[in-house]
Coordinates of C-alpha atoms and ligand atoms in Angstrom, one line a residue:
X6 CA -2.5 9.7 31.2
X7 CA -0.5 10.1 28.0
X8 CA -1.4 9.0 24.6
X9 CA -2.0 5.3 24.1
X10 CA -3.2 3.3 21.0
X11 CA -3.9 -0.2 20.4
X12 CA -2.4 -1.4 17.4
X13 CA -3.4 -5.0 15.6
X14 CA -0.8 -6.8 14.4
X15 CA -0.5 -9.2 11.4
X16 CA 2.6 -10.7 10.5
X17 CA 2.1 -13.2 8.0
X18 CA 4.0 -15.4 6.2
X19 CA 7.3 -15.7 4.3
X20 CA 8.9 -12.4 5.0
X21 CA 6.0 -11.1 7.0
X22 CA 7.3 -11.9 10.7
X23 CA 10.8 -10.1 9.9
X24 CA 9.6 -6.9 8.7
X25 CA 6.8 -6.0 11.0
X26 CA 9.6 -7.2 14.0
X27 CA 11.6 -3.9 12.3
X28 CA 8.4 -1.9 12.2
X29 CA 7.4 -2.4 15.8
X30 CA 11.2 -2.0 17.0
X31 CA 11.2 1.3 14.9
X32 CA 7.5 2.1 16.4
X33 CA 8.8 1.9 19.7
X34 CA 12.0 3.8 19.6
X35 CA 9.5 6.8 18.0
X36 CA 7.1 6.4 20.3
X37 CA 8.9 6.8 23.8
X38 CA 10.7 9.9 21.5
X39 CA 7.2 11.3 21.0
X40 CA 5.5 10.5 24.4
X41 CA 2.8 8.5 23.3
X42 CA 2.4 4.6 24.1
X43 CA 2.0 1.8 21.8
X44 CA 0.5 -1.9 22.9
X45 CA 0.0 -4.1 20.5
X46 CA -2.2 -7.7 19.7
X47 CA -1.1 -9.9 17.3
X48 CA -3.5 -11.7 15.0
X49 CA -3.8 -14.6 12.3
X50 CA -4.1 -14.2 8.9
X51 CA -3.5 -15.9 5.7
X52 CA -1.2 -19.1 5.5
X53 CA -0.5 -18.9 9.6
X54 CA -4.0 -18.9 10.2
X55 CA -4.6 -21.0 7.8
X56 CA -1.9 -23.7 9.1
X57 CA -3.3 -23.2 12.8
X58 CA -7.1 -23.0 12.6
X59 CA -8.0 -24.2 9.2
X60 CA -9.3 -21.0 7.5
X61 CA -7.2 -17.8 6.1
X62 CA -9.5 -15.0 8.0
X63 CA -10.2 -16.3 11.6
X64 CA -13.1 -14.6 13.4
X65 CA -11.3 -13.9 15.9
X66 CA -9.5 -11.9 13.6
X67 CA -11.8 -10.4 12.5
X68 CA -13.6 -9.6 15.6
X69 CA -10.3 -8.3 17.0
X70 CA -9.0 -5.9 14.2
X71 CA -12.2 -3.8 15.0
X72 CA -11.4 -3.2 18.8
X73 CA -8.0 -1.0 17.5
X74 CA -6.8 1.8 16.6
X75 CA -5.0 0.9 13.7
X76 CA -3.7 -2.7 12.4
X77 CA 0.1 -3.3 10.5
X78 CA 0.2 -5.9 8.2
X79 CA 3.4 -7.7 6.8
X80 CA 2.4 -10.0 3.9
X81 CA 1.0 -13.1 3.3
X82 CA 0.4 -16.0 0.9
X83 CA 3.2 -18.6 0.2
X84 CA 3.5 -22.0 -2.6
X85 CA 2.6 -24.2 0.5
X86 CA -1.0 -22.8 0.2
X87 CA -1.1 -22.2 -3.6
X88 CA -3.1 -25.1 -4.5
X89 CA -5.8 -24.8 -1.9
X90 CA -9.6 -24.0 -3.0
X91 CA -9.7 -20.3 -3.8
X92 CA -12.0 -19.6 -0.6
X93 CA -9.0 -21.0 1.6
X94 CA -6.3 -19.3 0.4
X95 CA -4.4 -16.7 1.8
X96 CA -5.2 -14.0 -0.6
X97 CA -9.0 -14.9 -0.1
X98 CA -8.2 -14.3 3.6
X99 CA -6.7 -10.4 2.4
X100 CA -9.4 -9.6 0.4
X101 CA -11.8 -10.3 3.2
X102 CA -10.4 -8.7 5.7
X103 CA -10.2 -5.5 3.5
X104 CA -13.7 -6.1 2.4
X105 CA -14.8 -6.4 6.2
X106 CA -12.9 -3.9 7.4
X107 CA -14.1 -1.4 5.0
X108 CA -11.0 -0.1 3.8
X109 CA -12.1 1.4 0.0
X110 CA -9.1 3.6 -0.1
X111 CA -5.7 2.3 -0.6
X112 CA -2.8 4.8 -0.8
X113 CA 0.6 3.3 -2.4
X114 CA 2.9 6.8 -2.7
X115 CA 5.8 6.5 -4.8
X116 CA 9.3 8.4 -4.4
X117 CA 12.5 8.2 -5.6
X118 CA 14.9 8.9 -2.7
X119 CA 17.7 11.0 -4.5
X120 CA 20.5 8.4 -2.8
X121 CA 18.8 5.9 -5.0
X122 CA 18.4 7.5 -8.5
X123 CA 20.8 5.2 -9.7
X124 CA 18.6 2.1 -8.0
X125 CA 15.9 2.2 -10.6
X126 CA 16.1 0.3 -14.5
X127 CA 15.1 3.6 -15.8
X128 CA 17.8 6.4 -16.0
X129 CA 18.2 8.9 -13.4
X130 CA 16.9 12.0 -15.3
X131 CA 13.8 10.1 -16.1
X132 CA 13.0 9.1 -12.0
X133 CA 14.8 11.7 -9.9
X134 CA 12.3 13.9 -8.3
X135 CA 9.1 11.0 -9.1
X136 CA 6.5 11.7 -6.1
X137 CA 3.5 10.5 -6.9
X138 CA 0.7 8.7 -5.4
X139 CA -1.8 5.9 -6.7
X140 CA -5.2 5.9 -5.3
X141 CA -6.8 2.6 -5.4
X142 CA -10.0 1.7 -5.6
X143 CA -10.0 -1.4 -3.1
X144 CA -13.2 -3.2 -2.0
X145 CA -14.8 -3.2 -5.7
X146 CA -14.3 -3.5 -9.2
X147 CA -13.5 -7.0 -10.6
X148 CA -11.9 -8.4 -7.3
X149 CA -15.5 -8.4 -5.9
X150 CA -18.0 -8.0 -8.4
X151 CA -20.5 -10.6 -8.8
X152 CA -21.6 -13.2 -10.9
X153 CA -18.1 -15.2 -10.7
X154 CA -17.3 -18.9 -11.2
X155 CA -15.1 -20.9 -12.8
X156 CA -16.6 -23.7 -14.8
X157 CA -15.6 -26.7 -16.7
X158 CA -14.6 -24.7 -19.9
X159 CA -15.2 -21.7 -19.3
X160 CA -14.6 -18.6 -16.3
X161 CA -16.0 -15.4 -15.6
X162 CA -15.9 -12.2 -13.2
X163 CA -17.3 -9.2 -13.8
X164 CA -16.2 -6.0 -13.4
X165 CA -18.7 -3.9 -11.4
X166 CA -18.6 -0.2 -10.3
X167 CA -21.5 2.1 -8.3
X168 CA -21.4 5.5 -8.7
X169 CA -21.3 5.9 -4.7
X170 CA -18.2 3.7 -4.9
X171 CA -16.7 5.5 -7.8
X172 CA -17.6 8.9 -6.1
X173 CA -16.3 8.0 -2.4
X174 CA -12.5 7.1 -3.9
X175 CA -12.8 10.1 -6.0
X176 CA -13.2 12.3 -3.0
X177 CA -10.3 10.5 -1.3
X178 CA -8.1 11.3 -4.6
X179 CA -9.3 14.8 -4.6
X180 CA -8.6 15.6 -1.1
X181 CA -5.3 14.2 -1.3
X182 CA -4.6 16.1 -4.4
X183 CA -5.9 19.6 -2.2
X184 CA -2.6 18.9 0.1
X185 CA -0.5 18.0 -2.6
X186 CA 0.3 19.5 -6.2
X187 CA -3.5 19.3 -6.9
X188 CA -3.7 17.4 -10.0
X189 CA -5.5 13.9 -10.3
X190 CA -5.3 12.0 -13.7
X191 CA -8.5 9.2 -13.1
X192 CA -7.0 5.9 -14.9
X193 CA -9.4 3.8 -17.2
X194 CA -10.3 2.0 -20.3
X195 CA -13.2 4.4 -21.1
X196 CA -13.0 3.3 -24.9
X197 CA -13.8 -0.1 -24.2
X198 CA -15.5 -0.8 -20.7
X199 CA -18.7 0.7 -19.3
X200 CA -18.0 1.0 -16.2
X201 CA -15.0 2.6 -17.1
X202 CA -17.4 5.2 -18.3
X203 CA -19.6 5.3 -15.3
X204 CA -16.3 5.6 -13.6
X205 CA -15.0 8.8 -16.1
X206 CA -18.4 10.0 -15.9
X207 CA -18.7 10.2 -11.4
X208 CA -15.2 11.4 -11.5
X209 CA -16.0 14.5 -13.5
X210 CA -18.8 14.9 -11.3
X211 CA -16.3 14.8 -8.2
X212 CA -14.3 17.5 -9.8
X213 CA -16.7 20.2 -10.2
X214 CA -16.7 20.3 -5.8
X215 CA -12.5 20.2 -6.3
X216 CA -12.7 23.7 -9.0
X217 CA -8.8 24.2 -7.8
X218 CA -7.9 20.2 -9.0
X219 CA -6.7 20.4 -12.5
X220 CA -8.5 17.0 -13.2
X221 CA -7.3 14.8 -16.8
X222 CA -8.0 11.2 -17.7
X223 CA -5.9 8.8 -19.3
X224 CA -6.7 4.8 -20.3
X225 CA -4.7 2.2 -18.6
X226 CA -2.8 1.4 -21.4
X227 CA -1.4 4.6 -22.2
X228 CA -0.6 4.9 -18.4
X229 CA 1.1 2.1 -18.0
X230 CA 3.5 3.6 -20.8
X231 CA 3.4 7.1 -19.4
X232 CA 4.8 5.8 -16.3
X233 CA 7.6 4.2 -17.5
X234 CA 8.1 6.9 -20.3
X235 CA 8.1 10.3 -17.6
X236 CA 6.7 9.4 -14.7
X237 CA 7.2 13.5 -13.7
X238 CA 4.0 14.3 -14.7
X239 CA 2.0 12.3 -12.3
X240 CA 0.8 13.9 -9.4
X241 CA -2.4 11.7 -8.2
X242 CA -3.1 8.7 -9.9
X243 CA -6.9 7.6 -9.2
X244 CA -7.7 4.1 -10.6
X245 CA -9.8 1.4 -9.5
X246 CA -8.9 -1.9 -7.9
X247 CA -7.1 -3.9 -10.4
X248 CA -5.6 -1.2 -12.6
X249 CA -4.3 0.4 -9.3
X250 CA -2.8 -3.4 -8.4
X251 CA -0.7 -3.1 -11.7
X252 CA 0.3 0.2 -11.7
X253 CA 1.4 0.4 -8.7
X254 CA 3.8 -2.4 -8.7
X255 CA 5.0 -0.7 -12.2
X256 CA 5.5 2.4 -10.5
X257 CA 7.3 0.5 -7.4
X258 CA 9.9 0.4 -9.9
X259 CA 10.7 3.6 -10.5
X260 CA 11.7 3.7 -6.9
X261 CA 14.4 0.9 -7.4
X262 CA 13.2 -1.6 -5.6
X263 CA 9.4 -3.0 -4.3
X264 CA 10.8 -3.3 -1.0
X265 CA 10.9 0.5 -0.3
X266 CA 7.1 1.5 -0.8
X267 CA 4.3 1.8 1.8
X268 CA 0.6 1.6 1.8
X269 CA -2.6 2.6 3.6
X270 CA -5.6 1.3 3.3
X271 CA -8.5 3.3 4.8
X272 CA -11.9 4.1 5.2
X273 CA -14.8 4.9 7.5
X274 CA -13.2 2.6 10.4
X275 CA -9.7 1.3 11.7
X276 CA -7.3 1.3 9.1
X277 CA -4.3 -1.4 7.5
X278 CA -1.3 -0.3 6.9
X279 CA 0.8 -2.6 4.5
X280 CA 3.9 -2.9 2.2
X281 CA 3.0 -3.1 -1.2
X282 CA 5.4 -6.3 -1.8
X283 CA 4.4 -10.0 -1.1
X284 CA 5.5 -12.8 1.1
X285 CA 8.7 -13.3 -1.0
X286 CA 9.1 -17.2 0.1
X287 CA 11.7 -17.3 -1.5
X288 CA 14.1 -15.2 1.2
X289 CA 11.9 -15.7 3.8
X290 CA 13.6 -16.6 7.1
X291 CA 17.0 -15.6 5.8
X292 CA 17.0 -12.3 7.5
X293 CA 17.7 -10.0 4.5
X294 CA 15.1 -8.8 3.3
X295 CA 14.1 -5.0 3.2
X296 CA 12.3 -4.0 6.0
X297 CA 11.4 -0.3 4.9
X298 CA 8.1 -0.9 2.6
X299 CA 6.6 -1.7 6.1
X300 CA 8.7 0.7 8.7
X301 CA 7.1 3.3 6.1
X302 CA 4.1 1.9 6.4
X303 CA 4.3 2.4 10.5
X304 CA 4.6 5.8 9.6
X305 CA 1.6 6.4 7.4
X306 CA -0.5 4.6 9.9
X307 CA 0.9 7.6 12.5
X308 CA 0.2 10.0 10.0
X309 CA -3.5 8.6 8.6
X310 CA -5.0 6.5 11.7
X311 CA -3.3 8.0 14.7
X312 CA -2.5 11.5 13.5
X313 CA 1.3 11.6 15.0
X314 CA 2.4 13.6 12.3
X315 CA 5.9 14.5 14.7
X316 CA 7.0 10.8 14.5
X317 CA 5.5 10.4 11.5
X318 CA 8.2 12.9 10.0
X319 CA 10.7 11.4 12.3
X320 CA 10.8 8.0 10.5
X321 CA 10.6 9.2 7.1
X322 CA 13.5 11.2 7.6
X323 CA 15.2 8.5 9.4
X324 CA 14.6 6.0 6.5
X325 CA 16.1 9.1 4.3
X326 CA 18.9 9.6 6.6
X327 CA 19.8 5.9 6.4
X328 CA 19.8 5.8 2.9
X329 CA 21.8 8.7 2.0
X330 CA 24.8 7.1 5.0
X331 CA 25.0 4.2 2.3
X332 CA 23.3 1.1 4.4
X333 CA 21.1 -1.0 2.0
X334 CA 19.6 -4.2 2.2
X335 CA 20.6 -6.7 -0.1
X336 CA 17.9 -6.0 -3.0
X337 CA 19.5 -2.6 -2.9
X338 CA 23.1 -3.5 -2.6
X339 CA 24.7 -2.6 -5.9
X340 CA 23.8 1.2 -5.7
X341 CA 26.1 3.1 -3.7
X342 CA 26.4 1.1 -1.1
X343 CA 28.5 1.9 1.8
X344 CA 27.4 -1.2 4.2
X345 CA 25.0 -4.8 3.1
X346 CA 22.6 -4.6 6.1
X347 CA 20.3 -7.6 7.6
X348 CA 16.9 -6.8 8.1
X349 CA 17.5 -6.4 12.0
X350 CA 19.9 -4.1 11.1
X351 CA 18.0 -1.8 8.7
X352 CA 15.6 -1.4 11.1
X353 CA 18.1 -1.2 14.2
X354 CA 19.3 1.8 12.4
X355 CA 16.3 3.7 11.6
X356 CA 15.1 3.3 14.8
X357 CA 18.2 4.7 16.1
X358 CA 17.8 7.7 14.0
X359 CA 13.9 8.3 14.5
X360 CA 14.5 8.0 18.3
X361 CA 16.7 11.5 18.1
Ligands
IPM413 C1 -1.6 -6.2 -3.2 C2 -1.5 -7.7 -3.5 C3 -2.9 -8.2 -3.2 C4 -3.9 -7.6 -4.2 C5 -3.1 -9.8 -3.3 C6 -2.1 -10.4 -2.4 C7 -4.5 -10.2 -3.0 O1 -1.1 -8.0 -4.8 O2 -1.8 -5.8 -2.1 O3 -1.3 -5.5 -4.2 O4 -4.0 -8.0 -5.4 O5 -4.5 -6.6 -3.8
MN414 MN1 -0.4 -6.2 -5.9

């Protein structure tokens, strides 16, 4: 018997459907290449779980997620949910299945593929060679913390960090940072918050274990700046939940467009592997949007959950490949663009190259 996984599978809403189709066509194509085999199970989440059994995380969801290997996720949320009670939304039904699934480690890399230096607002000598990667703190912080409520004039949450949190994401960054170009700048507002200086405080006590991790610390502000101003000199970016929502959307741009970067989200169990982008309602169903957020997110779940580093490498270079031949998807298609793909096509392609 060869290889087999079972990988769950989310679609979504808006674009969600379109773009996990391209991952799993692309998953395929590498898989038969590779000799390992891939069945998948489909699951409900969000505003399609929402439409068909009345809640945004289904137990059965829930339930099932734990029996694989590995799940893919597309996107979710939509305006035909956005005025539901907070604990029925989509989002709600995200955040809970991160929280349940115990996935405290979300890694959003950001690259500039050199065919699309010219891609990003910022000019090329200020992107070209950006790799960097955001570690975000994902189960805690302020998206979680307790007391919360939103009252007749007044609203609250609270932003709460343990050290044991703070230390376990640290250890993710620092490791991370080992097979990379071992430095890890911990993002904060130390000079204001004080769990920002818990958070400062466990990080430093991380470090000592990492003595070859050249370690520095800079406030959220400032980084929000420094990313747009030479984003060069990031290496590792280690930030907690909501900073790490913001900047890595800010440094999505750097790439040229939010449709190219991947995530993982891991932890002690099965891991998710997302885009970083939303549900973009507004293209859904068109059949342009850009597939390659989540086909690279296929591949980091090969590389993180399923350690298949061979076809790992074989879609990464196929999305490179694809790129650097001139096909772009419409949110690309003013930068060197030989040929305006459709989704299906994008992912036609890349599967075509990944399968060699
Ligand atoms: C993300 C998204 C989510 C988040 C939303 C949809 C709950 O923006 O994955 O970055 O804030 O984490
Ligand atoms: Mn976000």
């Amino acid at each position: 018997m060869g290889r087999e996984y079972k990988i769950g599978v989310i679609k979504g809403d808006g674009i969600g459907p379109e773009i996990v189709e391209e991952a799993i066509r692309v998953l395929d194509a590498v898989s038969v290449r590779c000799g390992f085999n891939l069945k998948y199970e489909e699951f409900l989440l969000g505003g399609a779980a929402i439409d068909e059994t009345g809640v945004p995380l289904p137990d059965k969801t829930l339930k099932g997620v734990a029996k694989c290997d590995a799940v893919l996720f597309g996107a979710i949320g939509g305006p035909k949910w956005d005025n539901l009670e907070r604990h029925l939304r989509p989002e709600t039904g995200l955040l809970g299945l991160r929280k349940a699934m115990g996935t405290f480690a979300n890694l959003r890399p950001a690259m500039v593929y050199k065919e699309l230096v010219n891609a990003s607002t910022l000019k090329p000598s200020v992107v070209e060679g950006v790799d960097l990667m955001v570690v975000r703190e994902l189960i805690g912080g302020i998206y979680f913390g307790e007391p919360r409520a939103l009252l007749e004039d007044r609203a609250y949450n609270t932003m709460v960090y343990t050290k044991d949190e703070v230390r376990r994401i640290a250890k993710v960054a620092f490791e991370i940072a080992m097979k990379r170009n071992k430095r890890v700048c911990s993002v904060d507002k130390a000079n204001v918050l004080e769990v920002s200086q818990l958070w400062r405080e466990t990080v430093e006590e991380v470090a000592k274990d990492y003595p070859k991790v050249e370690l520095s610390h800079m406030y959220v502000d400032n980084a929000a700046m420094q990313l747009i101003r030479a984003p060069k000199q990031f290496d590792v970016i280690l930030t907690g939940n909501i900073f790490g929502d913001i900047l890595s959307d800010a440094a999505s741009m750097l790439s040229g467009s939010i449709g190219l970067l991947p995530s993982a989200s891991i932890g002690s169990g099965v891991g998710l592997f997302e885009p970083i982008h939303g549900s973009a309602p507004d293209i859904a169903g068109q059949g342009i949007a850009n597939p390659i957020a989540t086909i690279a997110s296929a591949s980091m779940m090969l590389r993180y959950a399923l350690n298949e580093i061979e076809a790992a490498k074989k879609i990464d270079s196929a999305i490179a490949k694809v790129l650097s031949e001139g096909y772009r998807t419409g949110d690309l298609s003013s930068f060197d663009a030989k040929e305006i793909c459709a989704t299906s096509d994008m992912g036609a392609l890349i599967a075509d190259y990944a399968s060699r």
